[in-house]
Amino acid sequence: MSTATLPPLDPLLRTSAKRTRIIFESCPDEGLKDDEKSVRIRLASKIYDEYRDAKELPPALLSQQAPVGPARPRESRKMITAGGSFTPRYASFPDAQSTTFAAMTPADSSTALMIAQIDKTPVSQPSTLTSSSRLSQALALHKTTRTIKPTYHPPWKLVRVISGHLGWVRSVAVEPGNQWFATGAGDRVIKIWDLASGELKLSLTGHISTVRGLAVSPRHPYLFSCGEDKMVRCWDLEANKIIRHYHGHLSGVYALSLHPTLDVLVTAGRDASARVWDMRTKAQIHVLSGHTATVADVKCQESDPQVITGSMDSTVRLWDLAAGKTRVTLTHHKKSVRALAIHPTEYSFASGSAGGNNIKKWKCPEGSFVCNFSGHNAIINTLSVNPEGVFFSGADNGTLALWDYATGTSFQTLEDVPQPGSLEAEAGVFCSTFDMTGTRLITGGADKTIKIYAEQTQ
């Protein structure tokens, strides 16, 4: 077909325009521009969507309503409640029955009429409930259930400062008999200290980089350590020497945890994985992969989830130990999760990161969110909790906070004072643990010292 036989374009365009006009000719005001019409139609549609359910009271409330007198002016119409009165949000919108159209400009009047055609909102009537006792009871119950008083905890104070390391103290662990504790530091040495006197009992050398994690077995005379040299080592405390190496991590190992009932060791590090080892055979049982950044902390517990990891990809993962797979991924944190703490008796755990609302409490086994510990706005490096519900958080800037674990209420804040000869910037707290009685708190920091805090018994 040649171009000469094609129909002219103008009649087609006019026909198309007429059809389009027919579709949109329901708009009552022809004097408005197209964009203004669109805005008004959108507003009317939004009013209809949001307030159509509030046009009439439900049958249950209608049955309780007393006879209503003549309607008051729309500006003064109020809803009567137990605690006073308030004007409903939709009371300010014009409708078909409103008497305020006379005061409007022609453009406003046409808009109101258009909205009234779409949104047939009846005149709102004042609510006159015959009795407000039920509402009062509900409000009172709401207030009583929301206010939970925290348990009283006595304040804590610094009772001892122990020096001896030549580098940042990055890890600490207390032995099950509560006689001594071990610390690992940037000087590549593991030191064993007497808990009662604070005296140095032993130094263990063997790591060639910073010791980042320590754990003492409750069922064997073994001490486990890991460090930035990619090594995981098992020390025989009867012979004071290394008896096993666990090879497999591709980069620095930042944390380790012993399973409370199985002969299983879990380590985590900068290769974005956590690894499960058979303690006796040194065999690697699982590689818990899924994190996309450094796994900064790992914890084990007896019941599911048996392994919990916190990573610098700002997630917390709960693992199925038997299958070696992720059960739940918690994405509530906005920044790196550097610290975890499992409550010894409550079947819950806490995680810490940086920024506001940076400490969160979770309920096991599904990892449901419980509450935020708000107020410690810093990079949280370490968390610890004792059986009495005293919860400790230590930060990169040297601030310490003590909380009531049940309610998330802070009852004490402290400053980590750098020791003489240290810089002010060396006030960071890197590791912490309570002793077996829960009455002493041991921390390690950037000023190369170990500090012991205790409750003030007066």
Tab-separated table of C-alpha atoms in Angstrom:
chain	number	residue	atom	x	y	z
A	1	MET	CA	0.000	0.000	0.000
A	2	SER	CA	1.449	3.405	-0.949
A	3	THR	CA	1.514	6.405	1.339
A	4	ALA	CA	-1.114	8.181	-0.777
A	5	THR	CA	-3.779	5.646	0.159
A	6	LEU	CA	-3.295	5.943	3.940
A	7	PRO	CA	-6.145	7.697	5.799
A	8	PRO	CA	-5.423	11.245	7.000
A	9	LEU	CA	-4.082	11.535	10.528
A	10	ASP	CA	-6.172	14.485	11.844
A	11	PRO	CA	-9.566	12.698	11.901
A	12	LEU	CA	-7.993	9.766	13.767
A	13	LEU	CA	-6.482	12.067	16.379
A	14	ARG	CA	-9.818	13.896	16.853
A	15	THR	CA	-11.636	10.576	17.286
A	16	SER	CA	-9.078	9.407	19.850
A	17	ALA	CA	-9.295	12.692	21.739
A	18	LYS	CA	-13.099	12.443	21.868
A	19	ARG	CA	-12.914	8.948	23.316
A	20	THR	CA	-10.431	10.107	25.947
A	21	ARG	CA	-12.677	13.069	26.763
A	22	ILE	CA	-15.674	10.787	27.222
A	23	ILE	CA	-13.727	8.707	29.732
A	24	PHE	CA	-12.730	11.718	31.853
A	25	GLU	CA	-15.708	14.034	31.311
A	26	SER	CA	-17.163	13.150	34.714
A	27	CYS	CA	-14.931	15.805	36.259
A	28	PRO	CA	-17.429	18.574	37.220
A	29	ASP	CA	-15.176	21.595	36.901
A	30	GLU	CA	-14.033	22.295	33.340
A	31	GLY	CA	-12.157	25.422	34.321
A	32	LEU	CA	-9.368	23.516	36.104
A	33	LYS	CA	-6.183	22.473	34.478
A	34	ASP	CA	-5.527	18.782	33.890
A	35	ASP	CA	-2.945	18.479	36.662
A	36	GLU	CA	-5.259	20.208	39.170
A	37	LYS	CA	-8.076	17.826	38.258
A	38	SER	CA	-5.703	14.909	38.784
A	39	VAL	CA	-4.662	16.192	42.220
A	40	ARG	CA	-8.266	16.648	43.318
A	41	ILE	CA	-9.372	13.241	42.074
A	42	ARG	CA	-6.404	11.657	43.853
A	43	LEU	CA	-7.285	13.508	47.073
A	44	ALA	CA	-10.902	12.391	46.871
A	45	SER	CA	-9.850	8.803	46.259
A	46	LYS	CA	-7.476	8.913	49.200
A	47	ILE	CA	-10.184	10.289	51.492
A	48	TYR	CA	-12.496	7.520	50.416
A	49	ASP	CA	-9.880	4.817	50.989
A	50	GLU	CA	-8.802	6.061	54.411
A	51	TYR	CA	-12.112	7.106	55.949
A	52	ARG	CA	-14.763	4.882	54.386
A	53	ASP	CA	-14.588	2.549	57.397
A	54	ALA	CA	-15.113	5.447	59.806
A	55	LYS	CA	-18.328	6.773	58.244
A	56	GLU	CA	-20.573	4.742	60.501
A	57	LEU	CA	-20.084	3.397	63.984
A	58	PRO	CA	-19.910	-0.383	64.354
A	59	PRO	CA	-23.158	-2.055	65.530
A	60	ALA	CA	-21.679	-2.742	68.981
A	61	LEU	CA	-21.022	0.963	69.559
A	62	LEU	CA	-24.325	2.040	67.984
A	63	SER	CA	-26.173	-0.132	70.509
A	64	GLN	CA	-24.410	1.681	73.380
A	65	GLN	CA	-25.050	5.138	71.969
A	66	ALA	CA	-27.621	7.413	73.615
A	67	PRO	CA	-29.998	9.594	71.578
A	68	VAL	CA	-28.162	12.464	69.969
A	69	GLY	CA	-29.427	16.039	69.940
A	70	PRO	CA	-29.135	18.552	67.115
A	71	ALA	CA	-25.792	18.548	65.387
A	72	ARG	CA	-23.416	21.207	66.524
A	73	PRO	CA	-21.334	23.275	64.073
A	74	ARG	CA	-18.682	21.157	62.434
A	75	GLU	CA	-15.765	23.089	63.884
A	76	SER	CA	-16.818	22.361	67.485
A	77	ARG	CA	-17.851	18.726	66.998
A	78	LYS	CA	-15.777	16.532	69.325
A	79	MET	CA	-15.531	12.908	70.306
A	80	ILE	CA	-16.171	12.269	73.997
A	81	THR	CA	-13.701	9.909	75.667
A	82	ALA	CA	-12.882	8.870	79.205
A	83	GLY	CA	-9.926	11.199	79.423
A	84	GLY	CA	-11.435	14.250	77.707
A	85	SER	CA	-12.271	15.002	74.116
A	86	PHE	CA	-10.579	15.236	70.756
A	87	THR	CA	-11.636	16.317	67.297
A	88	PRO	CA	-11.586	13.472	64.763
A	89	ARG	CA	-9.130	13.904	61.924
A	90	TYR	CA	-11.745	13.514	59.215
A	91	ALA	CA	-14.070	16.124	60.818
A	92	SER	CA	-12.307	18.918	58.933
A	93	PHE	CA	-13.061	17.532	55.471
A	94	PRO	CA	-16.072	19.065	53.695
A	95	ASP	CA	-18.941	16.825	52.692
A	96	ALA	CA	-22.323	17.036	50.967
A	97	GLN	CA	-24.168	18.038	54.126
A	98	SER	CA	-21.652	20.606	55.345
A	99	THR	CA	-22.882	24.160	55.807
A	100	THR	CA	-19.448	25.731	55.306
A	101	PHE	CA	-19.615	25.704	51.494
A	102	ALA	CA	-20.990	29.251	51.450
A	103	ALA	CA	-17.753	30.661	52.764
A	104	MET	CA	-15.671	28.959	50.107
A	105	THR	CA	-14.370	30.420	46.887
A	106	PRO	CA	-15.858	29.068	43.626
A	107	ALA	CA	-12.802	26.867	43.048
A	108	ASP	CA	-12.961	25.480	46.613
A	109	SER	CA	-16.718	24.936	46.316
A	110	SER	CA	-16.373	22.942	43.100
A	111	THR	CA	-13.609	20.854	44.672
A	112	ALA	CA	-15.747	20.162	47.724
A	113	LEU	CA	-18.698	19.176	45.584
A	114	MET	CA	-16.515	16.838	43.557
A	115	ILE	CA	-15.150	15.232	46.724
A	116	ALA	CA	-18.672	14.951	48.127
A	117	GLN	CA	-19.815	13.091	45.021
A	118	ILE	CA	-17.074	10.513	45.434
A	119	ASP	CA	-16.934	10.363	49.224
A	120	LYS	CA	-20.443	10.155	50.695
A	121	THR	CA	-19.276	10.809	54.250
A	122	PRO	CA	-22.179	11.410	56.628
A	123	VAL	CA	-22.109	14.212	59.136
A	124	SER	CA	-20.103	12.992	62.091
A	125	GLN	CA	-22.119	12.815	65.314
A	126	PRO	CA	-20.665	13.221	68.785
A	127	SER	CA	-20.054	9.922	70.484
A	128	THR	CA	-21.987	9.734	73.758
A	129	LEU	CA	-21.153	6.369	75.228
A	130	THR	CA	-23.462	5.565	78.101
A	131	SER	CA	-20.549	4.417	80.238
A	132	SER	CA	-16.830	5.099	80.004
A	133	SER	CA	-15.876	2.642	82.730
A	134	ARG	CA	-14.722	-0.046	80.310
A	135	LEU	CA	-12.418	2.374	78.534
A	136	SER	CA	-11.032	3.588	81.864
A	137	GLN	CA	-10.381	0.019	82.950
A	138	ALA	CA	-8.631	-0.733	79.667
A	139	LEU	CA	-6.406	2.340	79.986
A	140	ALA	CA	-5.538	1.487	83.579
A	141	LEU	CA	-4.686	-2.095	82.609
A	142	HIS	CA	-2.537	-0.831	79.750
A	143	LYS	CA	-0.553	1.390	82.093
A	144	THR	CA	-0.014	-1.361	84.653
A	145	THR	CA	1.118	-3.913	82.093
A	146	ARG	CA	3.557	-1.508	80.426
A	147	THR	CA	5.379	-0.365	83.548
A	148	ILE	CA	7.657	-3.140	84.770
A	149	LYS	CA	9.886	-2.125	87.629
A	150	PRO	CA	13.502	-3.246	87.210
A	151	THR	CA	15.122	-5.393	89.868
A	152	TYR	CA	17.385	-3.468	92.216
A	153	HIS	CA	21.089	-4.116	91.640
A	154	PRO	CA	23.779	-2.593	93.882
A	155	PRO	CA	26.316	-0.374	92.133
A	156	TRP	CA	29.661	-1.744	90.969
A	157	LYS	CA	33.096	-0.266	91.571
A	158	LEU	CA	36.645	-0.852	90.368
A	159	VAL	CA	38.528	-2.927	92.937
A	160	ARG	CA	41.718	-4.042	91.168
A	161	VAL	CA	43.882	-3.123	88.168
A	162	ILE	CA	46.333	-5.782	86.955
A	163	SER	CA	49.268	-4.900	84.703
A	164	GLY	CA	51.561	-7.315	82.903
A	165	HIS	CA	50.635	-7.514	79.243
A	166	LEU	CA	52.609	-5.549	76.646
A	167	GLY	CA	49.710	-5.207	74.202
A	168	TRP	CA	45.975	-4.662	74.065
A	169	VAL	CA	44.130	-7.237	76.159
A	170	ARG	CA	41.734	-8.843	73.663
A	171	SER	CA	40.363	-11.958	75.413
A	172	VAL	CA	39.569	-13.274	78.889
A	173	ALA	CA	38.184	-16.546	80.271
A	174	VAL	CA	37.526	-17.813	83.816
A	175	GLU	CA	38.112	-21.471	84.690
A	176	PRO	CA	35.116	-23.462	86.022
A	177	GLY	CA	36.619	-23.836	89.513
A	178	ASN	CA	36.787	-20.038	89.864
A	179	GLN	CA	40.396	-20.175	91.078
A	180	TRP	CA	42.115	-18.463	88.154
A	181	PHE	CA	41.458	-16.763	84.845
A	182	ALA	CA	43.344	-16.449	81.563
A	183	THR	CA	43.913	-13.422	79.334
A	184	GLY	CA	45.250	-13.106	75.800
A	185	ALA	CA	46.702	-9.941	74.331
A	186	GLY	CA	48.442	-8.275	71.423
A	187	ASP	CA	51.813	-9.313	72.852
A	188	ARG	CA	51.025	-12.911	71.649
A	189	VAL	CA	51.163	-14.248	75.238
A	190	ILE	CA	48.449	-16.031	77.232
A	191	LYS	CA	48.741	-15.232	80.939
A	192	ILE	CA	47.153	-17.156	83.809
A	193	TRP	CA	46.223	-15.030	86.847
A	194	ASP	CA	45.093	-15.927	90.362
A	195	LEU	CA	41.541	-14.612	90.718
A	196	ALA	CA	41.744	-13.908	94.441
A	197	SER	CA	45.109	-12.168	94.601
A	198	GLY	CA	45.624	-11.016	91.009
A	199	GLU	CA	49.101	-12.552	90.888
A	200	LEU	CA	50.572	-13.941	87.673
A	201	LYS	CA	50.809	-17.724	87.845
A	202	LEU	CA	51.884	-18.703	84.328
A	203	SER	CA	52.662	-17.368	80.845
A	204	LEU	CA	51.997	-19.491	77.755
A	205	THR	CA	53.808	-18.615	74.519
A	206	GLY	CA	53.184	-20.147	71.125
A	207	HIS	CA	50.986	-17.808	69.145
A	208	ILE	CA	52.735	-15.549	66.646
A	209	SER	CA	50.039	-12.878	66.549
A	210	THR	CA	47.342	-11.320	68.767
A	211	VAL	CA	45.378	-13.826	70.874
A	212	ARG	CA	41.726	-13.007	70.162
A	213	GLY	CA	39.790	-15.816	71.869
A	214	LEU	CA	40.095	-18.042	74.954
A	215	ALA	CA	37.946	-20.782	76.491
A	216	VAL	CA	38.536	-23.190	79.387
A	217	SER	CA	36.891	-26.595	79.126
A	218	PRO	CA	34.625	-27.476	82.076
A	219	ARG	CA	35.131	-31.238	81.532
A	220	HIS	CA	38.754	-31.523	80.473
A	221	PRO	CA	42.025	-29.962	81.684
A	222	TYR	CA	42.204	-28.023	78.410
A	223	LEU	CA	42.535	-24.365	77.477
A	224	PHE	CA	41.624	-23.379	73.911
A	225	SER	CA	42.970	-20.283	72.209
A	226	CYS	CA	42.723	-18.645	68.805
A	227	GLY	CA	44.401	-15.668	67.232
A	228	GLU	CA	45.102	-13.525	64.213
A	229	ASP	CA	47.770	-16.047	63.116
A	230	LYS	CA	44.893	-18.266	61.783
A	231	MET	CA	45.702	-20.826	64.480
A	232	VAL	CA	43.372	-22.573	66.913
A	233	ARG	CA	45.295	-24.351	69.669
A	234	CYS	CA	44.493	-26.705	72.518
A	235	TRP	CA	46.695	-26.422	75.621
A	236	ASP	CA	47.067	-29.223	78.154
A	237	LEU	CA	46.974	-27.462	81.514
A	238	GLU	CA	48.591	-30.384	83.289
A	239	ALA	CA	51.684	-30.247	81.071
A	240	ASN	CA	51.323	-26.550	80.106
A	241	LYS	CA	51.957	-27.217	76.435
A	242	ILE	CA	50.143	-27.317	73.109
A	243	ILE	CA	48.732	-30.746	72.304
A	244	ARG	CA	46.459	-30.036	69.305
A	245	HIS	CA	46.177	-27.665	66.360
A	246	TYR	CA	42.971	-27.119	64.398
A	247	HIS	CA	43.838	-26.179	60.812
A	248	GLY	CA	41.314	-24.765	58.365
A	249	HIS	CA	40.686	-21.056	58.799
A	250	LEU	CA	41.862	-18.933	55.887
A	251	SER	CA	42.462	-15.782	57.910
A	252	GLY	CA	42.559	-14.496	61.482
A	253	VAL	CA	40.368	-16.290	64.027
A	254	TYR	CA	38.495	-13.749	66.155
A	255	ALA	CA	36.328	-15.829	68.501
A	256	LEU	CA	35.789	-19.334	69.825
A	257	SER	CA	33.269	-21.087	72.022
A	258	LEU	CA	33.016	-24.524	73.612
A	259	HIS	CA	29.802	-26.507	73.484
A	260	PRO	CA	28.639	-27.090	77.088
A	261	THR	CA	27.813	-30.804	76.685
A	262	LEU	CA	29.452	-32.046	73.464
A	263	ASP	CA	33.156	-32.381	72.734
A	264	VAL	CA	32.747	-29.711	70.079
A	265	LEU	CA	34.629	-26.459	69.517
A	266	VAL	CA	33.263	-23.644	67.329
A	267	THR	CA	35.556	-20.938	65.973
A	268	ALA	CA	34.847	-17.863	63.851
A	269	GLY	CA	36.960	-15.323	62.065
A	270	ARG	CA	37.805	-13.000	59.245
A	271	ASP	CA	37.122	-15.535	56.492
A	272	ALA	CA	33.360	-14.916	57.084
A	273	SER	CA	32.795	-18.446	58.350
A	274	ALA	CA	32.341	-20.306	61.606
A	275	ARG	CA	33.891	-23.775	61.832
A	276	VAL	CA	32.813	-26.675	64.014
A	277	TRP	CA	35.606	-28.983	65.195
A	278	ASP	CA	35.701	-32.345	66.891
A	279	MET	CA	37.728	-31.525	69.982
A	280	ARG	CA	39.433	-34.930	70.168
A	281	THR	CA	40.129	-35.867	66.540
A	282	LYS	CA	40.769	-32.303	65.280
A	283	ALA	CA	38.362	-33.071	62.400
A	284	GLN	CA	36.371	-30.197	60.901
A	285	ILE	CA	32.719	-31.246	61.208
A	286	HIS	CA	30.995	-28.249	59.565
A	287	VAL	CA	31.843	-24.988	57.876
A	288	LEU	CA	29.009	-22.628	58.830
A	289	SER	CA	29.010	-20.369	55.784
A	290	GLY	CA	26.525	-17.649	54.914
A	291	HIS	CA	27.912	-14.476	56.452
A	292	THR	CA	29.385	-12.001	53.978
A	293	ALA	CA	31.896	-10.332	56.323
A	294	THR	CA	34.045	-11.074	59.361
A	295	VAL	CA	32.331	-13.187	62.008
A	296	ALA	CA	33.266	-11.228	65.126
A	297	ASP	CA	31.712	-13.408	67.854
A	298	VAL	CA	30.287	-16.887	68.331
A	299	LYS	CA	28.462	-18.487	71.263
A	300	CYS	CA	27.346	-22.055	71.996
A	301	GLN	CA	24.557	-23.277	74.248
A	302	GLU	CA	23.112	-26.653	75.119
A	303	SER	CA	19.683	-26.250	73.491
A	304	ASP	CA	18.679	-25.001	70.052
A	305	PRO	CA	19.951	-22.816	68.570
A	306	GLN	CA	23.183	-24.423	69.719
A	307	VAL	CA	25.379	-21.975	67.780
A	308	ILE	CA	24.844	-18.198	67.444
A	309	THR	CA	27.138	-15.950	65.411
A	310	GLY	CA	27.399	-12.171	65.078
A	311	SER	CA	29.063	-10.688	62.025
A	312	MET	CA	30.334	-7.422	60.614
A	313	ASP	CA	27.763	-7.813	57.824
A	314	SER	CA	25.365	-6.489	60.556
A	315	THR	CA	23.455	-9.779	60.917
A	316	VAL	CA	23.079	-12.391	63.640
A	317	ARG	CA	22.620	-16.004	62.558
A	318	LEU	CA	21.163	-18.896	64.529
A	319	TRP	CA	22.508	-22.250	63.313
A	320	ASP	CA	21.259	-25.810	63.181
A	321	LEU	CA	24.318	-27.596	64.519
A	322	ALA	CA	23.298	-31.054	63.284
A	323	ALA	CA	22.704	-29.918	59.691
A	324	GLY	CA	25.337	-27.181	59.623
A	325	LYS	CA	22.852	-24.703	58.150
A	326	THR	CA	21.295	-21.375	59.101
A	327	ARG	CA	17.990	-21.586	60.964
A	328	VAL	CA	17.287	-17.860	61.300
A	329	THR	CA	19.009	-14.681	60.117
A	330	LEU	CA	18.357	-11.579	62.250
A	331	THR	CA	18.765	-8.339	60.297
A	332	HIS	CA	17.660	-5.761	62.891
A	333	HIS	CA	21.128	-4.263	63.433
A	334	LYS	CA	22.307	-1.459	61.166
A	335	LYS	CA	26.043	-1.887	61.744
A	336	SER	CA	28.611	-4.549	62.565
A	337	VAL	CA	27.613	-6.979	65.313
A	338	ARG	CA	30.771	-7.368	67.396
A	339	ALA	CA	29.514	-8.937	70.617
A	340	LEU	CA	27.089	-11.590	71.842
A	341	ALA	CA	26.076	-12.716	75.328
A	342	ILE	CA	23.928	-15.726	76.284
A	343	HIS	CA	22.000	-15.569	79.548
A	344	PRO	CA	23.056	-18.522	81.743
A	345	THR	CA	19.508	-19.491	82.770
A	346	GLU	CA	16.892	-17.506	80.840
A	347	TYR	CA	17.114	-19.072	77.325
A	348	SER	CA	17.722	-15.732	75.654
A	349	PHE	CA	20.705	-13.793	74.337
A	350	ALA	CA	21.819	-10.249	73.516
A	351	SER	CA	23.808	-8.757	70.658
A	352	GLY	CA	25.711	-5.481	70.398
A	353	SER	CA	26.824	-3.246	67.524
A	354	ALA	CA	27.366	0.493	66.960
A	355	GLY	CA	24.971	3.460	66.854
A	356	GLY	CA	21.595	4.068	68.472
A	357	ASN	CA	19.537	1.142	69.797
A	358	ASN	CA	22.699	-0.865	69.315
A	359	ILE	CA	22.122	-3.528	72.001
A	360	LYS	CA	19.230	-5.890	71.411
A	361	LYS	CA	17.765	-8.760	73.382
A	362	TRP	CA	16.411	-11.868	71.645
A	363	LYS	CA	14.365	-14.838	72.724
A	364	CYS	CA	15.379	-18.383	71.808
A	365	PRO	CA	14.870	-20.613	69.918
A	366	GLU	CA	13.314	-18.664	67.052
A	367	GLY	CA	15.290	-15.464	67.701
A	368	SER	CA	12.252	-13.244	68.283
A	369	PHE	CA	13.087	-9.646	69.204
A	370	VAL	CA	12.405	-8.703	72.852
A	371	CYS	CA	13.694	-5.170	73.491
A	372	ASN	CA	16.415	-2.592	72.924
A	373	PHE	CA	18.947	-1.496	75.535
A	374	SER	CA	18.956	2.210	74.655
A	375	GLY	CA	21.499	4.741	75.812
A	376	HIS	CA	24.963	3.293	75.215
A	377	ASN	CA	25.675	5.093	71.932
A	378	ALA	CA	29.109	3.775	71.039
A	379	ILE	CA	30.775	0.854	69.278
A	380	ILE	CA	30.017	-2.092	71.557
A	381	ASN	CA	32.959	-4.506	71.745
A	382	THR	CA	31.880	-6.839	74.532
A	383	LEU	CA	28.783	-8.005	76.402
A	384	SER	CA	28.425	-10.155	79.517
A	385	VAL	CA	25.528	-11.192	81.744
A	386	ASN	CA	25.463	-12.967	85.117
A	387	PRO	CA	22.765	-15.246	86.622
A	388	GLU	CA	21.355	-12.377	88.738
A	389	GLY	CA	20.429	-10.396	85.622
A	390	VAL	CA	23.268	-7.856	85.706
A	391	PHE	CA	24.101	-7.110	82.078
A	392	PHE	CA	27.379	-5.404	81.111
A	393	SER	CA	28.325	-3.614	77.904
A	394	GLY	CA	31.782	-2.256	77.134
A	395	ALA	CA	32.553	0.107	74.278
A	396	ASP	CA	35.388	1.225	72.050
A	397	ASN	CA	35.502	4.708	73.599
A	398	GLY	CA	35.993	3.428	77.157
A	399	THR	CA	32.395	3.794	78.351
A	400	LEU	CA	30.857	1.003	80.419
A	401	ALA	CA	27.186	0.435	81.141
A	402	LEU	CA	25.434	-1.891	83.593
A	403	TRP	CA	21.818	-2.835	82.919
A	404	ASP	CA	18.960	-4.781	84.393
A	405	TYR	CA	18.736	-7.602	81.861
A	406	ALA	CA	15.018	-8.261	82.372
A	407	THR	CA	13.780	-4.738	81.586
A	408	GLY	CA	16.637	-3.137	79.632
A	409	THR	CA	17.040	-0.381	82.233
A	410	SER	CA	20.498	1.080	82.767
A	411	PHE	CA	21.352	1.418	86.455
A	412	GLN	CA	25.005	2.524	86.233
A	413	THR	CA	27.465	4.025	83.747
A	414	LEU	CA	31.222	4.127	84.242
A	415	GLU	CA	34.307	5.429	82.454
A	416	ASP	CA	37.320	3.241	81.846
A	417	VAL	CA	40.192	5.405	83.106
A	418	PRO	CA	43.427	4.751	81.150
A	419	GLN	CA	46.380	3.913	83.337
A	420	PRO	CA	49.271	6.374	83.763
A	421	GLY	CA	51.468	6.325	80.696
A	422	SER	CA	48.571	5.471	78.368
A	423	LEU	CA	46.934	7.765	75.870
A	424	GLU	CA	43.354	8.934	76.304
A	425	ALA	CA	42.553	7.068	73.115
A	426	GLU	CA	43.603	3.836	74.839
A	427	ALA	CA	40.473	3.682	76.966
A	428	GLY	CA	38.658	1.085	74.863
A	429	VAL	CA	37.216	-2.062	76.444
A	430	PHE	CA	37.724	-5.172	74.290
A	431	CYS	CA	36.683	-8.153	76.392
A	432	SER	CA	34.783	-8.987	79.562
A	433	THR	CA	33.442	-11.869	81.600
A	434	PHE	CA	31.823	-12.458	84.970
A	435	ASP	CA	33.397	-14.993	87.290
A	436	MET	CA	31.520	-18.195	88.156
A	437	THR	CA	29.754	-16.570	91.130
A	438	GLY	CA	28.638	-13.546	89.105
A	439	THR	CA	29.953	-11.155	91.760
A	440	ARG	CA	33.118	-10.027	89.963
A	441	LEU	CA	33.495	-8.596	86.475
A	442	ILE	CA	36.820	-8.880	84.631
A	443	THR	CA	37.559	-6.585	81.680
A	444	GLY	CA	40.518	-6.147	79.329
A	445	GLY	CA	41.285	-2.978	77.430
A	446	ALA	CA	43.497	-0.903	75.192
A	447	ASP	CA	45.636	0.408	78.067
A	448	LYS	CA	47.113	-3.135	78.372
A	449	THR	CA	45.588	-3.680	81.813
A	450	ILE	CA	43.010	-6.022	83.290
A	451	LYS	CA	40.402	-4.415	85.547
A	452	ILE	CA	38.245	-6.230	88.086
A	453	TYR	CA	34.938	-4.710	89.227
A	454	ALA	CA	32.818	-5.914	92.170
A	455	GLU	CA	29.447	-5.072	93.683
A	456	GLN	CA	29.455	-2.508	96.474
A	457	THR	CA	28.126	-4.454	99.434
A	458	GLN	CA	28.589	-1.603	101.955
